[in-house]
Amino acid sequence: MEDRLTWLEDPQVFRVNRLDAHTDHKYYLSEDDLDERRESQKQCLNGLWKFHWSPKPADRPENFYEEDFDDSDFDSILVPGHIELQGYDRIHYTN
């Protein structure tokens, strides 16, 4: 059998033999939840997220992590997603 590595030169090949991002950790609030396999602590993070592009850490908004921070001038991005494909920074290709 001959090894074929031509896919390495094909820019349309994004991944080979890679699993999607996931976690195998499960958390339960009680033993009853465990017995019934009720994952009440599971939360989907997909959706629109508030986002502020800062080219370097020093440019970030101060105190952005505080609960009462005014993020009204932030944009929104789709998660999961790539900020570069949503108009921020530049696409970084790594081979």
PDB file of C-alpha atoms in Angstrom:
ATOM      1  CA  MET A   1       0.000   0.000   0.000  1.00  0.00           C
ATOM      2  CA  GLU A   2       1.323   3.429  -0.924  1.00  0.00           C
ATOM      3  CA  ASP A   3       0.957   6.370   1.475  1.00  0.00           C
ATOM      4  CA  ARG A   4      -0.837   9.302  -0.109  1.00  0.00           C
ATOM      5  CA  LEU A   5      -0.269  12.699   1.443  1.00  0.00           C
ATOM      6  CA  THR A   6      -1.674  14.814  -1.378  1.00  0.00           C
ATOM      7  CA  TRP A   7      -4.370  16.096   1.008  1.00  0.00           C
ATOM      8  CA  LEU A   8      -1.641  18.098   2.785  1.00  0.00           C
ATOM      9  CA  GLU A   9      -1.427  20.339  -0.264  1.00  0.00           C
ATOM     10  CA  ASP A  10      -5.194  20.751  -0.637  1.00  0.00           C
ATOM     11  CA  PRO A  11      -6.387  24.040   0.956  1.00  0.00           C
ATOM     12  CA  GLN A  12      -9.955  22.674   0.979  1.00  0.00           C
ATOM     13  CA  VAL A  13      -8.988  20.051   3.581  1.00  0.00           C
ATOM     14  CA  PHE A  14      -9.677  21.650   6.950  1.00  0.00           C
ATOM     15  CA  ARG A  15      -9.175  18.679   9.255  1.00  0.00           C
ATOM     16  CA  VAL A  16      -8.383  14.992   9.174  1.00  0.00           C
ATOM     17  CA  ASN A  17      -9.289  12.545  11.956  1.00  0.00           C
ATOM     18  CA  ARG A  18     -10.165  15.283  14.452  1.00  0.00           C
ATOM     19  CA  LEU A  19     -13.077  15.183  16.875  1.00  0.00           C
ATOM     20  CA  ASP A  20     -15.259  18.236  17.315  1.00  0.00           C
ATOM     21  CA  ALA A  21     -14.610  20.209  20.507  1.00  0.00           C
ATOM     22  CA  HIS A  22     -16.483  18.658  23.412  1.00  0.00           C
ATOM     23  CA  THR A  23     -16.270  17.764  27.058  1.00  0.00           C
ATOM     24  CA  ASP A  24     -16.884  14.432  28.671  1.00  0.00           C
ATOM     25  CA  HIS A  25     -17.292  15.870  32.175  1.00  0.00           C
ATOM     26  CA  LYS A  26     -20.754  15.576  33.678  1.00  0.00           C
ATOM     27  CA  TYR A  27     -21.949  17.349  36.819  1.00  0.00           C
ATOM     28  CA  TYR A  28     -25.080  16.702  38.832  1.00  0.00           C
ATOM     29  CA  LEU A  29     -26.716  18.743  41.585  1.00  0.00           C
ATOM     30  CA  SER A  30     -27.824  15.704  43.519  1.00  0.00           C
ATOM     31  CA  GLU A  31     -27.663  11.940  43.584  1.00  0.00           C
ATOM     32  CA  ASP A  32     -31.246  11.885  42.297  1.00  0.00           C
ATOM     33  CA  ASP A  33     -30.089  13.856  39.228  1.00  0.00           C
ATOM     34  CA  LEU A  34     -27.247  11.375  38.787  1.00  0.00           C
ATOM     35  CA  ASP A  35     -29.578   8.383  39.096  1.00  0.00           C
ATOM     36  CA  GLU A  36     -31.919   9.891  36.488  1.00  0.00           C
ATOM     37  CA  ARG A  37     -29.024  11.192  34.319  1.00  0.00           C
ATOM     38  CA  ARG A  38     -30.576  14.672  34.528  1.00  0.00           C
ATOM     39  CA  GLU A  39     -27.827  17.139  33.598  1.00  0.00           C
ATOM     40  CA  SER A  40     -29.295  20.343  34.990  1.00  0.00           C
ATOM     41  CA  GLN A  41     -25.854  21.985  35.080  1.00  0.00           C
ATOM     42  CA  LYS A  42     -25.339  21.630  31.325  1.00  0.00           C
ATOM     43  CA  GLN A  43     -25.563  24.935  29.494  1.00  0.00           C
ATOM     44  CA  CYS A  44     -25.277  25.665  25.789  1.00  0.00           C
ATOM     45  CA  LEU A  45     -23.022  28.673  25.095  1.00  0.00           C
ATOM     46  CA  ASN A  46     -23.994  29.053  21.421  1.00  0.00           C
ATOM     47  CA  GLY A  47     -25.579  32.318  20.342  1.00  0.00           C
ATOM     48  CA  LEU A  48     -24.857  36.030  20.108  1.00  0.00           C
ATOM     49  CA  TRP A  49     -22.220  37.305  22.511  1.00  0.00           C
ATOM     50  CA  LYS A  50     -21.206  40.870  23.285  1.00  0.00           C
ATOM     51  CA  PHE A  51     -17.766  41.523  21.855  1.00  0.00           C
ATOM     52  CA  HIS A  52     -15.218  44.328  21.883  1.00  0.00           C
ATOM     53  CA  TRP A  53     -12.150  44.030  19.667  1.00  0.00           C
ATOM     54  CA  SER A  54      -8.921  45.157  21.311  1.00  0.00           C
ATOM     55  CA  PRO A  55      -5.790  44.775  19.166  1.00  0.00           C
ATOM     56  CA  LYS A  56      -3.658  44.476  22.298  1.00  0.00           C
ATOM     57  CA  PRO A  57      -4.440  43.909  25.981  1.00  0.00           C
ATOM     58  CA  ALA A  58      -3.620  47.511  26.903  1.00  0.00           C
ATOM     59  CA  ASP A  59      -6.458  48.665  24.594  1.00  0.00           C
ATOM     60  CA  ARG A  60      -9.167  46.661  26.345  1.00  0.00           C
ATOM     61  CA  PRO A  61     -11.961  48.508  28.136  1.00  0.00           C
ATOM     62  CA  GLU A  62     -11.145  48.862  31.807  1.00  0.00           C
ATOM     63  CA  ASN A  63     -13.284  46.874  34.234  1.00  0.00           C
ATOM     64  CA  PHE A  64     -15.128  45.094  31.418  1.00  0.00           C
ATOM     65  CA  TYR A  65     -15.616  42.101  33.714  1.00  0.00           C
ATOM     66  CA  GLU A  66     -17.696  43.955  36.313  1.00  0.00           C
ATOM     67  CA  GLU A  67     -21.396  43.095  36.457  1.00  0.00           C
ATOM     68  CA  ASP A  68     -22.523  46.725  36.109  1.00  0.00           C
ATOM     69  CA  PHE A  69     -20.139  47.492  33.204  1.00  0.00           C
ATOM     70  CA  ASP A  70     -21.827  49.403  30.376  1.00  0.00           C
ATOM     71  CA  ASP A  71     -21.246  47.297  27.257  1.00  0.00           C
ATOM     72  CA  SER A  72     -23.736  49.180  25.089  1.00  0.00           C
ATOM     73  CA  ASP A  73     -21.001  50.147  22.616  1.00  0.00           C
ATOM     74  CA  PHE A  74     -19.856  46.523  22.206  1.00  0.00           C
ATOM     75  CA  ASP A  75     -20.620  44.636  18.992  1.00  0.00           C
ATOM     76  CA  SER A  76     -22.146  41.171  18.836  1.00  0.00           C
ATOM     77  CA  ILE A  77     -20.526  38.067  17.392  1.00  0.00           C
ATOM     78  CA  LEU A  78     -21.866  34.608  16.742  1.00  0.00           C
ATOM     79  CA  VAL A  79     -20.527  31.846  18.999  1.00  0.00           C
ATOM     80  CA  PRO A  80     -19.210  29.411  18.018  1.00  0.00           C
ATOM     81  CA  GLY A  81     -17.342  31.318  15.365  1.00  0.00           C
ATOM     82  CA  HIS A  82     -14.085  32.953  14.383  1.00  0.00           C
ATOM     83  CA  ILE A  83     -13.670  36.651  15.080  1.00  0.00           C
ATOM     84  CA  GLU A  84     -11.499  36.945  11.966  1.00  0.00           C
ATOM     85  CA  LEU A  85     -14.350  35.675   9.788  1.00  0.00           C
ATOM     86  CA  GLN A  86     -16.708  38.130  11.475  1.00  0.00           C
ATOM     87  CA  GLY A  87     -14.692  41.190  10.470  1.00  0.00           C
ATOM     88  CA  TYR A  88     -12.107  41.557  13.242  1.00  0.00           C
ATOM     89  CA  ASP A  89      -8.326  41.443  12.955  1.00  0.00           C
ATOM     90  CA  ARG A  90      -6.922  39.437  10.065  1.00  0.00           C
ATOM     91  CA  ILE A  91      -7.035  35.761   9.213  1.00  0.00           C
ATOM     92  CA  HIS A  92      -3.990  33.953  10.609  1.00  0.00           C
ATOM     93  CA  TYR A  93      -3.123  30.815   8.676  1.00  0.00           C
ATOM     94  CA  THR A  94      -0.833  28.330  10.359  1.00  0.00           C
ATOM     95  CA  ASN A  95       0.436  25.304   8.529  1.00  0.00           C
TER      96      ASN A  95
END
